[in-house]
Short mmCIF file of C-alpha atoms in Angstrom, two decimals:
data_model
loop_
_atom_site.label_atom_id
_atom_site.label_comp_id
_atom_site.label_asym_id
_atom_site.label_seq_id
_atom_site.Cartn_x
_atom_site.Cartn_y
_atom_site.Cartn_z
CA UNK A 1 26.56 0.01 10.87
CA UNK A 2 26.27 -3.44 12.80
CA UNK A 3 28.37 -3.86 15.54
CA UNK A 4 30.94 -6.73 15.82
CA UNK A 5 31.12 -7.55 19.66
CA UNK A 6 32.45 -6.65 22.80
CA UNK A 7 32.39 -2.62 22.86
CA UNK A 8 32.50 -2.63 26.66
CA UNK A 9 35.83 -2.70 28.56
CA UNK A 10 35.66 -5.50 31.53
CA UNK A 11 31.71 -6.95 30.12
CA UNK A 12 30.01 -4.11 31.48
CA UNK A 13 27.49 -1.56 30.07
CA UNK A 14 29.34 1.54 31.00
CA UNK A 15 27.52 3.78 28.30
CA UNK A 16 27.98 7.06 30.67
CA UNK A 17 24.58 7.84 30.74
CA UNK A 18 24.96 10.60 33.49
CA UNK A 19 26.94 12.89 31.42
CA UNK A 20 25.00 11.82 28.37
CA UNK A 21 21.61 13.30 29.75
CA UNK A 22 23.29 16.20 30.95
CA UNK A 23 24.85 17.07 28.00
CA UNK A 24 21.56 16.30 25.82
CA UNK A 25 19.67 19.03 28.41
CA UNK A 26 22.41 21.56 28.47
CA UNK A 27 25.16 20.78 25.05
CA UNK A 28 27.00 24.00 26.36
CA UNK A 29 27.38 23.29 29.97
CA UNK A 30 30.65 20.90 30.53
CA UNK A 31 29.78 18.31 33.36
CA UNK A 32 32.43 18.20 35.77
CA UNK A 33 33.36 14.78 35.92
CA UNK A 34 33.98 15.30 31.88
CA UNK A 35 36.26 18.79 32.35
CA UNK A 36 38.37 16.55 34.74
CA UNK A 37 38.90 13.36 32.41
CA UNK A 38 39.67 16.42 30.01
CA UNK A 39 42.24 17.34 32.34
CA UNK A 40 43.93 13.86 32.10
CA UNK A 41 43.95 13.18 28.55
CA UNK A 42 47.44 12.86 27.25
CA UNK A 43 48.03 14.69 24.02
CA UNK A 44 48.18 12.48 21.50
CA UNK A 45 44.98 10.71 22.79
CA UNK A 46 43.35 14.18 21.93
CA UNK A 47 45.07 14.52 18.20
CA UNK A 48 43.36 11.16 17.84
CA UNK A 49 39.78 12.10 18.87
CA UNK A 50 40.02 14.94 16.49
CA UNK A 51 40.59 11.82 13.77
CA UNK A 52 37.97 9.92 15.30
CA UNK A 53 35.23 12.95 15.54
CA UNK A 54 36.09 13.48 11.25
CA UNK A 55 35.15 9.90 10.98
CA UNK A 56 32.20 9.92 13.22
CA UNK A 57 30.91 13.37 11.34
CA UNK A 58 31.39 10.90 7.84
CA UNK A 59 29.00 8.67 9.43
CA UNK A 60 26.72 10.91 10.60
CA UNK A 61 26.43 12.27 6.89
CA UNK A 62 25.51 8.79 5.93
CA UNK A 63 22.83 8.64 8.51
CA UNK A 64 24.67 6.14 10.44
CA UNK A 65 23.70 5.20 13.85
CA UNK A 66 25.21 2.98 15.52
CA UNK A 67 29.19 1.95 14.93
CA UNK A 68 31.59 -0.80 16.47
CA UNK A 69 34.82 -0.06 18.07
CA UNK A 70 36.38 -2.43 15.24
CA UNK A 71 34.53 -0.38 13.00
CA UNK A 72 35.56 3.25 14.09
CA UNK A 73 39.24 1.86 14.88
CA UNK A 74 39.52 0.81 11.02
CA UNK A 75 38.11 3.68 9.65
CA UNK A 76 40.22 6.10 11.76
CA UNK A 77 43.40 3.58 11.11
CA UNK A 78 43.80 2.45 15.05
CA UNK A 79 43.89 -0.53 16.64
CA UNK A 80 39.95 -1.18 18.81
CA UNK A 81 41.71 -1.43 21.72
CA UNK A 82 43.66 1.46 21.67
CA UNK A 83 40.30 3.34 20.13
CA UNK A 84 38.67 2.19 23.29
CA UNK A 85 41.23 3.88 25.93
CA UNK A 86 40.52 6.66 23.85
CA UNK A 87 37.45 7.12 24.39
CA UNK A 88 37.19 6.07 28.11
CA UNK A 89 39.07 9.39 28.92
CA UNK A 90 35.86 11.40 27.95
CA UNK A 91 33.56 8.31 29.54
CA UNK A 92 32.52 6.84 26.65
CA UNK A 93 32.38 2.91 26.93
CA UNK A 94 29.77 1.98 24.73
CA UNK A 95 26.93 -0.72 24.82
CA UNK A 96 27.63 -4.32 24.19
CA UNK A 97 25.79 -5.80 21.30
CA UNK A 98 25.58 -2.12 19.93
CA UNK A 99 28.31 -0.34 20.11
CA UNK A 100 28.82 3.40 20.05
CA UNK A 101 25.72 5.69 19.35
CA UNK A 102 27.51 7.87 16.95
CA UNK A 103 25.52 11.24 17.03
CA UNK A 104 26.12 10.97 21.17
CA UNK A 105 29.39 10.08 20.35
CA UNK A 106 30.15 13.08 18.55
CA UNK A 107 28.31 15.49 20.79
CA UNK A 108 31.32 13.88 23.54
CA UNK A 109 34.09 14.59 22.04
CA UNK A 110 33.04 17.97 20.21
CA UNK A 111 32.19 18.98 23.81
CA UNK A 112 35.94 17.71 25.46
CA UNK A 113 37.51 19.59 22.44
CA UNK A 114 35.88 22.67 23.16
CA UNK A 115 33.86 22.69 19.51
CA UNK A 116 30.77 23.95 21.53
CA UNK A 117 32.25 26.74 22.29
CA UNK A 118 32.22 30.06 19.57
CA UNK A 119 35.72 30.43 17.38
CA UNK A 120 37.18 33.31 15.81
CA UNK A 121 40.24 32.46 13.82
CA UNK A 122 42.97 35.74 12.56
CA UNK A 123 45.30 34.34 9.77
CA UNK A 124 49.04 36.79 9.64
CA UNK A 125 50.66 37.26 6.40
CA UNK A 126 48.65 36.89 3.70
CA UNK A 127 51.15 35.26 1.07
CA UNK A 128 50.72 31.98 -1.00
CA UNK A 129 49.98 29.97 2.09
CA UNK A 130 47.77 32.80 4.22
CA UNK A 131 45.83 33.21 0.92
CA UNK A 132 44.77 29.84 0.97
CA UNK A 133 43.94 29.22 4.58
CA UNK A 134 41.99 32.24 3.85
CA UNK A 135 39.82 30.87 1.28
CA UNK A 136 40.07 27.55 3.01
CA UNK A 137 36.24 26.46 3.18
CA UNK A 138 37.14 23.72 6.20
CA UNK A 139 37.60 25.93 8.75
CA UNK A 140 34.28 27.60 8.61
CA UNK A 141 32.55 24.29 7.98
CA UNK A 142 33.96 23.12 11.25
CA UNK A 143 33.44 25.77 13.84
CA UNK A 144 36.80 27.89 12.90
CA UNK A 145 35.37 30.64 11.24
CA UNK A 146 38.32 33.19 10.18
CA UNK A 147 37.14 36.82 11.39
CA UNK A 148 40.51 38.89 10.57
CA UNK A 149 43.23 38.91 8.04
CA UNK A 150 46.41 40.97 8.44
CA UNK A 151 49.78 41.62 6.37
CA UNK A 152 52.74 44.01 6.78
CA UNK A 153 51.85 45.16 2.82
CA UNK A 154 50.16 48.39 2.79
CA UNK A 155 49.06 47.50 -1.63
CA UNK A 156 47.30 44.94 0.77
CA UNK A 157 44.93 47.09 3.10
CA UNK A 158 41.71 46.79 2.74
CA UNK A 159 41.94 44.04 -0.21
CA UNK A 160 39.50 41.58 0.21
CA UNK A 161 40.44 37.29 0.61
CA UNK A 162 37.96 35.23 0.81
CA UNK A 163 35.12 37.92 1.79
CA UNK A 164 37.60 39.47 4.59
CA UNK A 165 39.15 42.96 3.89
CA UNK A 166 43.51 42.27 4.81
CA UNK A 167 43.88 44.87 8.01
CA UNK A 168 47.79 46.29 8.55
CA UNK A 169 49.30 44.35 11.20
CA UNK A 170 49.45 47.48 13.07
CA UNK A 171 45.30 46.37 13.83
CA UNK A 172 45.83 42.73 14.97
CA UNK A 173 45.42 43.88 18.93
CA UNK A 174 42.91 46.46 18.36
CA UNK A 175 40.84 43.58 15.39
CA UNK A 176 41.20 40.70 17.58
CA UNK A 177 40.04 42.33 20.86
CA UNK A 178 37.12 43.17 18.60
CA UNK A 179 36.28 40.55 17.13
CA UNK A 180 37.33 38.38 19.97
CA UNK A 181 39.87 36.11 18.30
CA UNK A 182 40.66 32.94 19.86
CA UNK A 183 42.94 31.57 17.59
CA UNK A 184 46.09 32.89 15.49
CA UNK A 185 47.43 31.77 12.52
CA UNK A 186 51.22 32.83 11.79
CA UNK A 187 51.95 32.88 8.19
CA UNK A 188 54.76 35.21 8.08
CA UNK A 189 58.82 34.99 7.20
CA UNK A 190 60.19 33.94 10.09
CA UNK A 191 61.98 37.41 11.22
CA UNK A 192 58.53 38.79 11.49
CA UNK A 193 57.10 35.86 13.55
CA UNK A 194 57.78 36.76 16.97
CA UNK A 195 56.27 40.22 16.80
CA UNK A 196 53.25 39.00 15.19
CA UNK A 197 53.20 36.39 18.18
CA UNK A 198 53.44 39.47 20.97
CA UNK A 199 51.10 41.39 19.38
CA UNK A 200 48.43 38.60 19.24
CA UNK A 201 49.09 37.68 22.51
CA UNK A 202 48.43 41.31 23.19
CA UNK A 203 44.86 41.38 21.73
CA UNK A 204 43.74 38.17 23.70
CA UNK A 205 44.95 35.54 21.12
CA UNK A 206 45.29 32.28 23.54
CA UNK A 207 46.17 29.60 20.99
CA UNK A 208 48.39 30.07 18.03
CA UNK A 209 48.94 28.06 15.39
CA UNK A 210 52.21 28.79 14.30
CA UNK A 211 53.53 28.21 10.30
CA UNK A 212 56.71 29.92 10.73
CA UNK A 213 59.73 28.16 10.69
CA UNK A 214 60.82 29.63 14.24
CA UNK A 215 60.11 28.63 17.80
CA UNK A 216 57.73 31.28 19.45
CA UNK A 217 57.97 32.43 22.92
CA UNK A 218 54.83 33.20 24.51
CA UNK A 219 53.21 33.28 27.73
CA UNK A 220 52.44 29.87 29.97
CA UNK A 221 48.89 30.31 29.46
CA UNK A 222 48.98 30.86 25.62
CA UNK A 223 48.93 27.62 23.66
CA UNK A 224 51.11 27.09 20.32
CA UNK A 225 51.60 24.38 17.68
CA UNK A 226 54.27 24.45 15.44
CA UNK A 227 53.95 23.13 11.80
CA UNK A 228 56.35 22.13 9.75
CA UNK A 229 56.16 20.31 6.33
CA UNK A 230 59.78 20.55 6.46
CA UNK A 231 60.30 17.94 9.14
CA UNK A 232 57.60 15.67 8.44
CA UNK A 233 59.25 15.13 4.69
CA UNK A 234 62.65 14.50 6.92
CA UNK A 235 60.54 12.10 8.98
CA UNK A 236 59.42 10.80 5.45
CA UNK A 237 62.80 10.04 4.20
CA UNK A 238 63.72 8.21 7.41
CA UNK A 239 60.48 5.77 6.58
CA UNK A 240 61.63 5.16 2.91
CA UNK A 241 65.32 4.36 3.83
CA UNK A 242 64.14 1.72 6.61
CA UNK A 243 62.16 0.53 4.13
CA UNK A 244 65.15 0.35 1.42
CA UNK A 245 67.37 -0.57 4.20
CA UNK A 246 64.96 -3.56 4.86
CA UNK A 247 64.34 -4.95 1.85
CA UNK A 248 68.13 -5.08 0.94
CA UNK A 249 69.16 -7.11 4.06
CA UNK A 250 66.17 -9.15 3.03
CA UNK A 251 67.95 -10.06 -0.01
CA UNK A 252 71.28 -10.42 1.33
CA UNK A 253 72.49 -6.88 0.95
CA UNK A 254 73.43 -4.11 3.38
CA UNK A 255 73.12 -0.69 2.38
CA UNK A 256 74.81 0.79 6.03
CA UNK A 257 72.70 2.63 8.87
CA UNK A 258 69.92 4.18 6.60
CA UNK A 259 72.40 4.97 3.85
CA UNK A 260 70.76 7.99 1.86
CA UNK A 261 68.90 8.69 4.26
CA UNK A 262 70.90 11.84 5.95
CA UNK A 263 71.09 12.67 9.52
CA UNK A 264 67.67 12.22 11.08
CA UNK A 265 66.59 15.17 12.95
CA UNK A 266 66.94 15.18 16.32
CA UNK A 267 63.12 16.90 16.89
CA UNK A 268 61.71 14.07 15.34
CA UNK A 269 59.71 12.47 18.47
CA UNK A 270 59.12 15.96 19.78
CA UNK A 271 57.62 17.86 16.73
CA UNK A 272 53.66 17.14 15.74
CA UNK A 273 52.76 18.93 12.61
CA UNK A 274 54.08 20.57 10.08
CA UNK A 275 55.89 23.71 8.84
CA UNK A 276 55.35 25.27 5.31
CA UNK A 277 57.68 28.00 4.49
CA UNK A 278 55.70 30.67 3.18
#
């Protein structure tokens, strides 16, 4: 791709080049100028470097080389300047004239997500939902291999999903210290959530990505995103009535404060993600 002008904040080339070399010599080894900008990059700066690295790998698979900041902000549906900011936070300015060299790019943020490092996923409760994040062929593809499948069944021990024998949730600390399991998926009801939650936690599960529609209580040092399809369809509904609620004053007309709309929930701006009920 051609690059459409300035990709450098302030005129300069401020391509990084330091950590770039390192991290060509070494991809595993985290410079640590990088681990600290990691440190200081606010959350939903990282959500959007996840978008941004999907876009990148797109380009990649098109043997693209080089990419704008207009470019890379359209495609990942940002504005270039806010794209930019992103990207400074993991000391990546690009080169003026050129633009972002995307395979470098990508080895950047892969490396301040922690995609260099080895994954091992456990998916809990192997119902509608479980069964299809078990046969899910994304994960795998993207460094999120799932190593261990539990359910409370017993008609479900030892069936195989997607290539993986279902353990009794009775195993998840012994399987996940095993097979050193990084990150949990909760799939359950929600009365059986929190146990499934301790008992990962107890086999060394640090991150947990959580599907119930229940807040967990874990540790400070164990990490846990919520889901729930529930509120984004509320957040949904909110959009649709503005949009009815705008287009009738428009014409003269005034439908109320978001009439059929219903209350808004109050975890709106808190909540990222989604919960389905399983």
């Amino acid at each position: 791709m051609t690059s459409h002008g300035d990709d450098v904040q302030g005129g300069e080339d401020r391509s990084g080049t330091g950590d770039r070399a390192a991290a060509k010599e070494s991809p595993d080894v985290e410079v640590p100028a990088a681990r600290e900008r990691a440190r200081a990059i606010p959350e939903a700066a990282v959500a959007r470097l996840a978008v941004y690295l999907r876009v990148l790998s797109g380009f990649d698979e098109e043997s693209v080389t080089t990419v704008s900041s207009e470019e890379l902000a359209a495609a990942a549906g940002v504005n270039s300047a806010k794209l930019r900011k992103d990207l400074s936070y993991i000391g990546s300015y690009g080169t003026r004239g050129v633009g972002y060299e995307v395979s470098v790019l990508i080895g950047q943020i892969e490396r301040t997500l922690g995609l260099t490092r080895k994954h091992s996923v456990a998916v809990v409760g192997i119902g509608n939902l479980g069964h299809a994040l078990a046969n899910y062929g994304g994960f795998p593809s993207r460094g999120f291999p799932v190593s261990a499948l539990f359910d409370l069944d017993p008609d479900l021990d030892g069936v195989p999903v997607g290539g993986i024998p279902v353990r009794h949730v009775d195993d998840i600390v012994e399987v996940c210290q095993e097979r050193e399991v990084t990150i949990g998926v909760i799939a359950t009801p929600a009365q059986g959530a929190q146990e499934v939650c301790d008992r990962l936690v107890a086999g060394g599960v640090s991150c947990i990505l959580n599907f119930a529609p229940v807040v967990l209580q874990v540790p400070d040092d164990v990490e846990v995103r919520k889901v729930d399809l529930a509120v984004e369809m509320q957040i949904l509904s909110f959009h649709v009535a503005r949009r009815q609620q705008d287009a009738a004053t428009a014409n003269g007309a005034d439908l109320g404060p978001l009439d059929g709309a219903g209350p808004v929930p109050a975890e709106m701006d808190s909540v990222n993600g989604m919960v389905v009920r399983p």
